[in-house]
mmCIF file of C-alpha atoms and ligand atoms in Angstrom:
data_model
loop_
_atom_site.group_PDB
_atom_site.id
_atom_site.type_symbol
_atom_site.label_atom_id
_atom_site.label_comp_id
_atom_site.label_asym_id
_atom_site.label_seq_id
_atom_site.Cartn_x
_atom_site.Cartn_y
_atom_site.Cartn_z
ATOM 1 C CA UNK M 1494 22.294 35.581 9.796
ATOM 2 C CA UNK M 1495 18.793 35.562 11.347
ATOM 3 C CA UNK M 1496 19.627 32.004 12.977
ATOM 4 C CA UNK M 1497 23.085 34.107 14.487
ATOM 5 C CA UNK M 1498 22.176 35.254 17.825
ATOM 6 C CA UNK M 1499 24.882 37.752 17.788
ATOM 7 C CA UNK M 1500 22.425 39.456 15.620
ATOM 8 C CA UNK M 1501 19.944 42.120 17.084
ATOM 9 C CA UNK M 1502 18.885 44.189 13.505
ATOM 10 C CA UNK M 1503 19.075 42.369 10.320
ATOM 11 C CA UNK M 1504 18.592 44.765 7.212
ATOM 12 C CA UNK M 1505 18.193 43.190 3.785
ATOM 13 C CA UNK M 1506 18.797 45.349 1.032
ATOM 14 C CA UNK M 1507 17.929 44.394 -2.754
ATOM 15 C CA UNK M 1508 17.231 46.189 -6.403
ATOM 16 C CA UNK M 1509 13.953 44.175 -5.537
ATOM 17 C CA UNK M 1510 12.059 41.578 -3.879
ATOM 18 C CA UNK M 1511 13.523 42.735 -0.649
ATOM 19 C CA UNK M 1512 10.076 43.566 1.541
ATOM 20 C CA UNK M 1513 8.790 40.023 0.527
ATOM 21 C CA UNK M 1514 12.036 38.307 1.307
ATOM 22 C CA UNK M 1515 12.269 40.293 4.972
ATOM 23 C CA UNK M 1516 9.066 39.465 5.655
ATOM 24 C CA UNK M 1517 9.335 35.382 5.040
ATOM 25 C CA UNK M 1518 12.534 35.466 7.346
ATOM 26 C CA UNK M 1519 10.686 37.492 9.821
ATOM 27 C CA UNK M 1520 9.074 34.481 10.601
ATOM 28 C CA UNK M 1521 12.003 32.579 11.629
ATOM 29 C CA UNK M 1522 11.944 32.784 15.257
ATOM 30 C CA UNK M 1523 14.842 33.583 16.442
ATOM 31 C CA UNK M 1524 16.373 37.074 18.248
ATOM 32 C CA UNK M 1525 17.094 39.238 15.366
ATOM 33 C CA UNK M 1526 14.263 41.915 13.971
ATOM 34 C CA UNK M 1527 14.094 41.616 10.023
ATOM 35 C CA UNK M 1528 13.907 44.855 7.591
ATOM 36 C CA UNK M 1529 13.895 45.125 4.087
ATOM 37 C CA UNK M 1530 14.892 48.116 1.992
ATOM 38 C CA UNK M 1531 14.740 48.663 -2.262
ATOM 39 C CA UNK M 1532 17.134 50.313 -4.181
ATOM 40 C CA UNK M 1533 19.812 53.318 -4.145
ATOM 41 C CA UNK M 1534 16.952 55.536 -2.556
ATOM 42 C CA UNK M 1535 16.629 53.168 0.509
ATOM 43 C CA UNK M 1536 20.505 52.277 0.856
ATOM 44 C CA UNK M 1537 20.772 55.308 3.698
ATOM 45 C CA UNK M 1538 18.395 53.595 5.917
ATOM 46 C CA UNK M 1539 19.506 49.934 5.685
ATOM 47 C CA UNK M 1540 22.684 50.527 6.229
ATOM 48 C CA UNK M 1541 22.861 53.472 9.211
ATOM 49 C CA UNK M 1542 23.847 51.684 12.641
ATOM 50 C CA UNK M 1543 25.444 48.731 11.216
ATOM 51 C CA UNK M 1544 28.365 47.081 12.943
ATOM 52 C CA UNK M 1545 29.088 44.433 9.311
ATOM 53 C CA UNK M 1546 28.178 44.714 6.092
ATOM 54 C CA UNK M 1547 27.969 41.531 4.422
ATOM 55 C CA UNK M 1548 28.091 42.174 0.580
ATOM 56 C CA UNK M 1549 27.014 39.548 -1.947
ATOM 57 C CA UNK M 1550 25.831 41.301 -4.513
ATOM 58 C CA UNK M 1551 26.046 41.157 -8.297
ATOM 59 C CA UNK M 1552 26.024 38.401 -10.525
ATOM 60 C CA UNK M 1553 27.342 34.904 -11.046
ATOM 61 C CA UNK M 1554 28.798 32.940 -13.219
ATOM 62 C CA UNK M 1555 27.589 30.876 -16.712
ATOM 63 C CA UNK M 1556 29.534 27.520 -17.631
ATOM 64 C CA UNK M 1557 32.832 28.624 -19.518
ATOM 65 C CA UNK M 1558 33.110 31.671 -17.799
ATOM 66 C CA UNK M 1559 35.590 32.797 -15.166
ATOM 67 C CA UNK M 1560 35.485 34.902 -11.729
ATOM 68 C CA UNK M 1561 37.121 37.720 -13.480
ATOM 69 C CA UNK M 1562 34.733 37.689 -16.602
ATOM 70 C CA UNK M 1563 32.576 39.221 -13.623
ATOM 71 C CA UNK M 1564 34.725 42.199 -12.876
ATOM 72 C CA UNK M 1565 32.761 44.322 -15.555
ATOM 73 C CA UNK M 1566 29.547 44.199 -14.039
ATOM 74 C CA UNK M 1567 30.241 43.726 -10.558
ATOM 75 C CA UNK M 1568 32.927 46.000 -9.795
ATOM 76 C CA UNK M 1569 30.647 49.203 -10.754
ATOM 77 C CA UNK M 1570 27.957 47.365 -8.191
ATOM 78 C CA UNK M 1571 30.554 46.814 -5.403
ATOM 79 C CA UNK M 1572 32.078 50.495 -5.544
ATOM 80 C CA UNK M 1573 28.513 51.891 -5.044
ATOM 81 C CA UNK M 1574 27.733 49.601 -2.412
ATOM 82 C CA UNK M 1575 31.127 50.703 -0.635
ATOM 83 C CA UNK M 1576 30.947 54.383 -0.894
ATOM 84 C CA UNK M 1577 27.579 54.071 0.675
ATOM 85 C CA UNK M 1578 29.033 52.192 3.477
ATOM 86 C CA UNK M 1579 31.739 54.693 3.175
ATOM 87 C CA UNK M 1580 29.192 57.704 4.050
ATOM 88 C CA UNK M 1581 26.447 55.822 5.898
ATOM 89 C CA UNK M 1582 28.014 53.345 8.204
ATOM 90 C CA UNK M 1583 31.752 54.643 8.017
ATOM 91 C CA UNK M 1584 33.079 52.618 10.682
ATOM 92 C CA UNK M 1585 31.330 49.031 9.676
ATOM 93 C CA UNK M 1586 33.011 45.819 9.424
ATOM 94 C CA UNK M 1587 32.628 44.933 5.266
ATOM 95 C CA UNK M 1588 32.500 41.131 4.426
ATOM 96 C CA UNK M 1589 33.204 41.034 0.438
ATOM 97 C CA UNK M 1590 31.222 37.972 -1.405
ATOM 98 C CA UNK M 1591 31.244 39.857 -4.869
ATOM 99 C CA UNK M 1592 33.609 38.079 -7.168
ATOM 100 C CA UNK M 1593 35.561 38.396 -8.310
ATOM 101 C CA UNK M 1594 36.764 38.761 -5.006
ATOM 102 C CA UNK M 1595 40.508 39.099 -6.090
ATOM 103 C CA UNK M 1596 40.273 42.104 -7.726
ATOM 104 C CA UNK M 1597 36.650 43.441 -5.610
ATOM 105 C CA UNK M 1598 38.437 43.780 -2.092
ATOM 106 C CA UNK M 1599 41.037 45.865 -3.569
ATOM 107 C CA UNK M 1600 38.576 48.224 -5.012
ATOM 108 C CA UNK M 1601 37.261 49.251 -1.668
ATOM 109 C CA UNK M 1602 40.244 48.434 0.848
ATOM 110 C CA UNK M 1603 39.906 47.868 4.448
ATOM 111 C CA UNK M 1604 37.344 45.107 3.836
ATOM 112 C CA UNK M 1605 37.856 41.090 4.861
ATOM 113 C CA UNK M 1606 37.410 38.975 1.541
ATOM 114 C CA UNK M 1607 35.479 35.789 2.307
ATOM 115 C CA UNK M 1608 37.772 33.186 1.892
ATOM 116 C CA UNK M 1609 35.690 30.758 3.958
ATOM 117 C CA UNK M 1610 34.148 28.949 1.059
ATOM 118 C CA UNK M 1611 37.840 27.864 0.070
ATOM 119 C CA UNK M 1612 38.298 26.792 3.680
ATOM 120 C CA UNK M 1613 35.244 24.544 3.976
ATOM 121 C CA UNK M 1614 35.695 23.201 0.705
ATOM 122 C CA UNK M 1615 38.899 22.286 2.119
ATOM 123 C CA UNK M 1616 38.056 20.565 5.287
ATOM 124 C CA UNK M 1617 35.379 19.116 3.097
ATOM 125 C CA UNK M 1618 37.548 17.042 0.740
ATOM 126 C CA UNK M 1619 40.454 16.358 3.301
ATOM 127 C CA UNK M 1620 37.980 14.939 5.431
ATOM 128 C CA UNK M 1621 36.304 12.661 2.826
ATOM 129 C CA UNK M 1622 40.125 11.524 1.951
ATOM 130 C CA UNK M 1623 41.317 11.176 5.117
ATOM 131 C CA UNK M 1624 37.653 9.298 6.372
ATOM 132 C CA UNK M 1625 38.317 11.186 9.444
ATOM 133 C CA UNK M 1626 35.059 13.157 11.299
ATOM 134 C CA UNK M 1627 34.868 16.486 9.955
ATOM 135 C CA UNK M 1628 33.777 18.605 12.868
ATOM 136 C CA UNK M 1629 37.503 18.166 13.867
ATOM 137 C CA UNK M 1630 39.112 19.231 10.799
ATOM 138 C CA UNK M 1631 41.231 22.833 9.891
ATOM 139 C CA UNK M 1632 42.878 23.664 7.127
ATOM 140 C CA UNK M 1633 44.192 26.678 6.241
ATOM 141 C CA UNK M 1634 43.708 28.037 3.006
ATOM 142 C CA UNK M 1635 46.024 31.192 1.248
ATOM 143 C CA UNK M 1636 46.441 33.021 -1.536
ATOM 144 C CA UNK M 1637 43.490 34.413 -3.285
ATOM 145 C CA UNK M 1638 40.022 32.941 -4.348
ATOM 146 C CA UNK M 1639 40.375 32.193 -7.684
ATOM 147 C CA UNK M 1640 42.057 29.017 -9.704
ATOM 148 C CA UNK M 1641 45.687 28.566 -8.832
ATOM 149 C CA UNK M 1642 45.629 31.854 -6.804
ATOM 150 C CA UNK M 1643 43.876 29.360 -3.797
ATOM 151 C CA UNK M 1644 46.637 27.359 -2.035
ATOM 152 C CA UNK M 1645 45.202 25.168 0.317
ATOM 153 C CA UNK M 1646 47.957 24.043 3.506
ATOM 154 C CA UNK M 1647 47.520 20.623 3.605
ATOM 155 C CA UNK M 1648 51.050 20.271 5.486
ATOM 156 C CA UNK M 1649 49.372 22.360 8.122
ATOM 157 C CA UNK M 1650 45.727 20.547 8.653
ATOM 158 C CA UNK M 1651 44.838 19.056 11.768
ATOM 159 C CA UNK M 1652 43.871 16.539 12.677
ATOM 160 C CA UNK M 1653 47.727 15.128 10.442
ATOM 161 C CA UNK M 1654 46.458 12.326 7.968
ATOM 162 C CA UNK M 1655 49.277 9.976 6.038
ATOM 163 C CA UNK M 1656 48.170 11.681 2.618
ATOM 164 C CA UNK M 1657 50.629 10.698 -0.294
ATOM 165 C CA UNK M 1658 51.818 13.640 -2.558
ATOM 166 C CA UNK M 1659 49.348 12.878 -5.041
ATOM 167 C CA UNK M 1660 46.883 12.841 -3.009
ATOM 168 C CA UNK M 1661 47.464 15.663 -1.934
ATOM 169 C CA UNK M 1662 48.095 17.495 -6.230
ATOM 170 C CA UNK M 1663 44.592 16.098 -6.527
ATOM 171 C CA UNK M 1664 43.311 17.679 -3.328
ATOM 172 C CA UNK M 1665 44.629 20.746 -4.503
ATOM 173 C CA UNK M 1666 43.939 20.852 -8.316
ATOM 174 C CA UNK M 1667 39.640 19.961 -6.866
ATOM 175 C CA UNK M 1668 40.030 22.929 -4.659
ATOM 176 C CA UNK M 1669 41.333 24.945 -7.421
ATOM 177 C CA UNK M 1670 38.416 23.941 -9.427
ATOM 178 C CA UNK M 1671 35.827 23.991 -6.993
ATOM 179 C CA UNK M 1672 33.715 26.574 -8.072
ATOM 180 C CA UNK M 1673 33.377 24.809 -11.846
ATOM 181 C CA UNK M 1674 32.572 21.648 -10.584
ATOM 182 C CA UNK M 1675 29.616 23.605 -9.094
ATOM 183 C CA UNK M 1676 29.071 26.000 -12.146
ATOM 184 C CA UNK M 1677 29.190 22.987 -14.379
ATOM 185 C CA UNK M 1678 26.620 20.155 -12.311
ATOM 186 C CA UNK M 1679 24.221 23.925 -12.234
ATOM 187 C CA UNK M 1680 24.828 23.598 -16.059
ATOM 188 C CA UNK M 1681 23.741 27.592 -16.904
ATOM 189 C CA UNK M 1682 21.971 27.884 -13.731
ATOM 190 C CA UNK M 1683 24.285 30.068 -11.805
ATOM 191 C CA UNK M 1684 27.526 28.964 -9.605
ATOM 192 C CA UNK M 1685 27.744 28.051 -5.783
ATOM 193 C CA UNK M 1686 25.461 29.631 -3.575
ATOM 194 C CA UNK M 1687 24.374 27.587 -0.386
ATOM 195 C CA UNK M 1688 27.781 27.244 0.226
ATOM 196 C CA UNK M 1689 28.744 30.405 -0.234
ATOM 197 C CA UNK M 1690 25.939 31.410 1.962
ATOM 198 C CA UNK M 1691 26.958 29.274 4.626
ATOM 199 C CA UNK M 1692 30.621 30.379 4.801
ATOM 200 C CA UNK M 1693 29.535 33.727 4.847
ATOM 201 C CA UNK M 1694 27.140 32.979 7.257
ATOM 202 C CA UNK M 1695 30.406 31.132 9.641
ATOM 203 C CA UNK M 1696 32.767 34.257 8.486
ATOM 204 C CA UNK M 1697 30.184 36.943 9.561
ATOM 205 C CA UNK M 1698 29.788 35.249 13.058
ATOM 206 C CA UNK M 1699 33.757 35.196 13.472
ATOM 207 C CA UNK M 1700 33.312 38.678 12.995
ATOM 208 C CA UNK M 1701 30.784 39.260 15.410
ATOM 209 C CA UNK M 1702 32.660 37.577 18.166
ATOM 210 C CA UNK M 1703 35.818 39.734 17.666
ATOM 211 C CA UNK M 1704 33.665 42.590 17.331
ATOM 212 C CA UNK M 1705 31.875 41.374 21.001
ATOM 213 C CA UNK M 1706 35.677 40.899 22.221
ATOM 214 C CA UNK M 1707 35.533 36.959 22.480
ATOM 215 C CA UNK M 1708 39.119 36.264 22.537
ATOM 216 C CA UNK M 1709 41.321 33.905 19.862
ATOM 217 C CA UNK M 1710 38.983 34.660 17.225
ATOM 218 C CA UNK M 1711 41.225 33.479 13.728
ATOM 219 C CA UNK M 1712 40.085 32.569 10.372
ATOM 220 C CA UNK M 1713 41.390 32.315 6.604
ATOM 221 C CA UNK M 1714 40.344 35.919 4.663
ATOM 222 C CA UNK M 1715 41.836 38.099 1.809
ATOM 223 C CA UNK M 1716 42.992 41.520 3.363
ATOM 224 C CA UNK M 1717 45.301 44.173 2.817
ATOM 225 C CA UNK M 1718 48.481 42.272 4.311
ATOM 226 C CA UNK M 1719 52.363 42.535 4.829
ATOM 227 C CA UNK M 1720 52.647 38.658 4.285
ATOM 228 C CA UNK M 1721 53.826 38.717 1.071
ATOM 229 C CA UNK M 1722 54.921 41.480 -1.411
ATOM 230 C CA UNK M 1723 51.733 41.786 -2.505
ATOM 231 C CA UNK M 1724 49.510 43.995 -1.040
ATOM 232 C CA UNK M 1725 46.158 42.168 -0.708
ATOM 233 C CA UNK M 1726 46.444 38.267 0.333
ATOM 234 C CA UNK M 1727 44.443 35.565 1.571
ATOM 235 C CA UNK M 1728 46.098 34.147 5.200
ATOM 236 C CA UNK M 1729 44.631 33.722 8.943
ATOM 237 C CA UNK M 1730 43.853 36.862 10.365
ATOM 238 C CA UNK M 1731 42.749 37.159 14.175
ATOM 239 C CA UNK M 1732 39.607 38.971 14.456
ATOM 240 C CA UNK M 1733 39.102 41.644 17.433
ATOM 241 C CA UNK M 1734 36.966 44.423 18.083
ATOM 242 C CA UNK M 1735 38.511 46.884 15.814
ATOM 243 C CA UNK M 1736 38.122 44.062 12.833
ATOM 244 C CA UNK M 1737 41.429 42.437 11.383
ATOM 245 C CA UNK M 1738 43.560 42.562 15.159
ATOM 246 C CA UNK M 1739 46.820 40.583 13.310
ATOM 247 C CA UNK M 1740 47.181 39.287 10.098
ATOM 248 C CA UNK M 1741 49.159 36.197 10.833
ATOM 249 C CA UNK M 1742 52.932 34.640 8.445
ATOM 250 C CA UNK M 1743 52.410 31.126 6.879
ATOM 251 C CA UNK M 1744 54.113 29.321 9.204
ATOM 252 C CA UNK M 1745 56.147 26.362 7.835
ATOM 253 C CA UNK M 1746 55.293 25.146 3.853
ATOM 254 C CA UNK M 1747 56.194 21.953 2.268
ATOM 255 C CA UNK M 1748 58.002 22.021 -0.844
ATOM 256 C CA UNK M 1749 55.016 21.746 -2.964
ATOM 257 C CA UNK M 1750 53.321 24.622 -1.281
ATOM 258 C CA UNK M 1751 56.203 26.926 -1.615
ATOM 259 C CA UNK M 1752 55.919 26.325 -5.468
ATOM 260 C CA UNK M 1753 52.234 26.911 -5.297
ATOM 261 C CA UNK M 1754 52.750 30.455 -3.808
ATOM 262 C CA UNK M 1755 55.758 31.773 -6.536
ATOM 263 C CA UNK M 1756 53.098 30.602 -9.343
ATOM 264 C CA UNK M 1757 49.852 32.351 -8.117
ATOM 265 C CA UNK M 1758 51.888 35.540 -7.269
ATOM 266 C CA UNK M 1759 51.931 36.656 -11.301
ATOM 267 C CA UNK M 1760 48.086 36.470 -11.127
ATOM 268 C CA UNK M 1761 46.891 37.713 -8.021
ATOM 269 C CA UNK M 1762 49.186 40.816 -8.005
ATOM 270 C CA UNK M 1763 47.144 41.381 -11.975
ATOM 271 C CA UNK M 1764 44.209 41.104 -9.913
ATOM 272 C CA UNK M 1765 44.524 42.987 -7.620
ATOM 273 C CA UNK M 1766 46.347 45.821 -9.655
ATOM 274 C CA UNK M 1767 42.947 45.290 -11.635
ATOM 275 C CA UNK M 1768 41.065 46.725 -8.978
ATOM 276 C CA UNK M 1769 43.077 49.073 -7.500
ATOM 277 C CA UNK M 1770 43.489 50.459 -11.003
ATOM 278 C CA UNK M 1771 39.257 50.551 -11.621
ATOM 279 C CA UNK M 1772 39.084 52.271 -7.990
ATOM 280 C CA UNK M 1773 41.393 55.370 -8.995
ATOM 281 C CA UNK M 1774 39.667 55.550 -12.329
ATOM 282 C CA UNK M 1775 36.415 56.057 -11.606
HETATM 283 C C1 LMR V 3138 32.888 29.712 -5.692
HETATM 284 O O1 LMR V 3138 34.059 29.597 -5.331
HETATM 285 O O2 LMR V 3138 32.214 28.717 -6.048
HETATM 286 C C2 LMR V 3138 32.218 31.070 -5.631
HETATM 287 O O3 LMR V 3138 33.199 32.060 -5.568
HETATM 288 C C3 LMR V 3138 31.280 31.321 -6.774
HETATM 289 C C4 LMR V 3138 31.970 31.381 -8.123
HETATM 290 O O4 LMR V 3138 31.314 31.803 -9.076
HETATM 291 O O5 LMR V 3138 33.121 31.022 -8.248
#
């Protein structure tokens, strides 16, 4: 986000560390001005006068465990974080990291789920199948962000490739697992995070450019949405100044895909009834 030059005030706000962080990125020089704030007490200041919130807070993952073994801890974490925004920055765009992100963005509604991790993932191993150059490539990816709730549309990427069917069940089931092969090869030491970094990093600047009215603005998040019967899903949304302008249909699926969506609906509708249930509890 320093590098974005969209970015005038970047606050960084921690449990710790944050002064020494702020000040090491203060030396990157580029336009934005670099603060960092510690803890509850200093939550007011970093977040008055934002425009987006981008939240990745919380913990990650251990080898064997899922997204949703996360909910415990980082659900409490998240629903702070949001009625902060909530009181201190009412009107802010919120980009939700936080996994699991399924059950997270329904705890606070109103936010944009990153999805972009699913979506370069996905132009990632098309393009490495396909051998075509990857600064061309789109694909959108629906659903949710967890296991089979992430249904890549490979019928839909551009630029078309001749992919057989089972290339394209193996393109899926790798997307599907893409977050163990990371926890796994990090082997206890945490799950993806430079990637993750650097589609929030692509999803916060889509943001910005609706938000500074640059026109056609569309990418892949999980939002409250009429697509489907459920009430939170993962689809293209077209980003304007007010945030999500139009969440966008499906378009056409191929057989395969339609299957994919009737079998992640069970789980992302528990999901998301998770959260919705842990946000009128507490
Ligand atoms: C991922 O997809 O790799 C991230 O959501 C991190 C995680 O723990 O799954």
């Amino acid at each position: 986000m320093k590098l974005n030059p969209l970015v005038s005030q970047l606050a960084l706000s921690d449990i710790d560390n944050t002064p020494g962080v702020a000040a090491d990125v203060s030396h990157v020089n580029s336009r934005a001005e670099v603060a960092g704030y510690v803890g509850e007490e200093q939550l007011e200041k970093a977040l008055e006068g934002c425009d987006l919130v981008i939240i990745p807070a919380g913990v990650p993952r251990k080898p064997g465990m899922s997204r949703d073994d996360l909910f415990n801890i980082n659900a409490g974490i998240v629903k702070g974080l949001c009625s902060a925004i909530a009181k201190y920055c009412p009107t802010a765009l919120v980009n939700m990291i936080s996994n699991p992100v399924n059950s997270t963005v329904p705890i606070a509604a109103e936010l944009f789920g990153v999805a972009t991790l699913d979506v370069v993932r996905a132009k990632n191993f098309y393009t490495e199948k396909a051998k075509i150059n990857v600064g061309d490539v789109n694909v959108p990816v629906v659903g949710g962000h967890a296991g089979i709730t992430i249904l890549p549309l490979f019928s839909q990427a551009t630029p078309k490739a001749n992919l057989s069917e089972g290339d394209i069940k193996v393109l899926t089931k790798r997307m599907q697992d893409g977050d163990t092969e990371v926890v796994e090869a990090k082997a206890g030491k945490g799950s993806a995070t430079l990637s993750t970094a650097y589609a929030g990093a692509i999803f916060a600047d889509a943001c910005l450019k609706g938000l500074n009215g640059v026109p056609h603005v569309v990418e892949c998040s999980f939002v409250q949405s009429t697509v489907t019967e459920l009430p939170f899903f993962a689809s293209k949304v077209r980003l304007r100044k007010n945030g999500v302008g139009e969440v966008l249909g499906l378009s056409s699926l191929s057989e395969y895909e339609k299957n994919g969506l009737e079998s992640l609906k069970p789980e992302l509708k528990a999901s998301i009834h998770k959260g919705i249930n842990f946000a009128n509890q507490s």
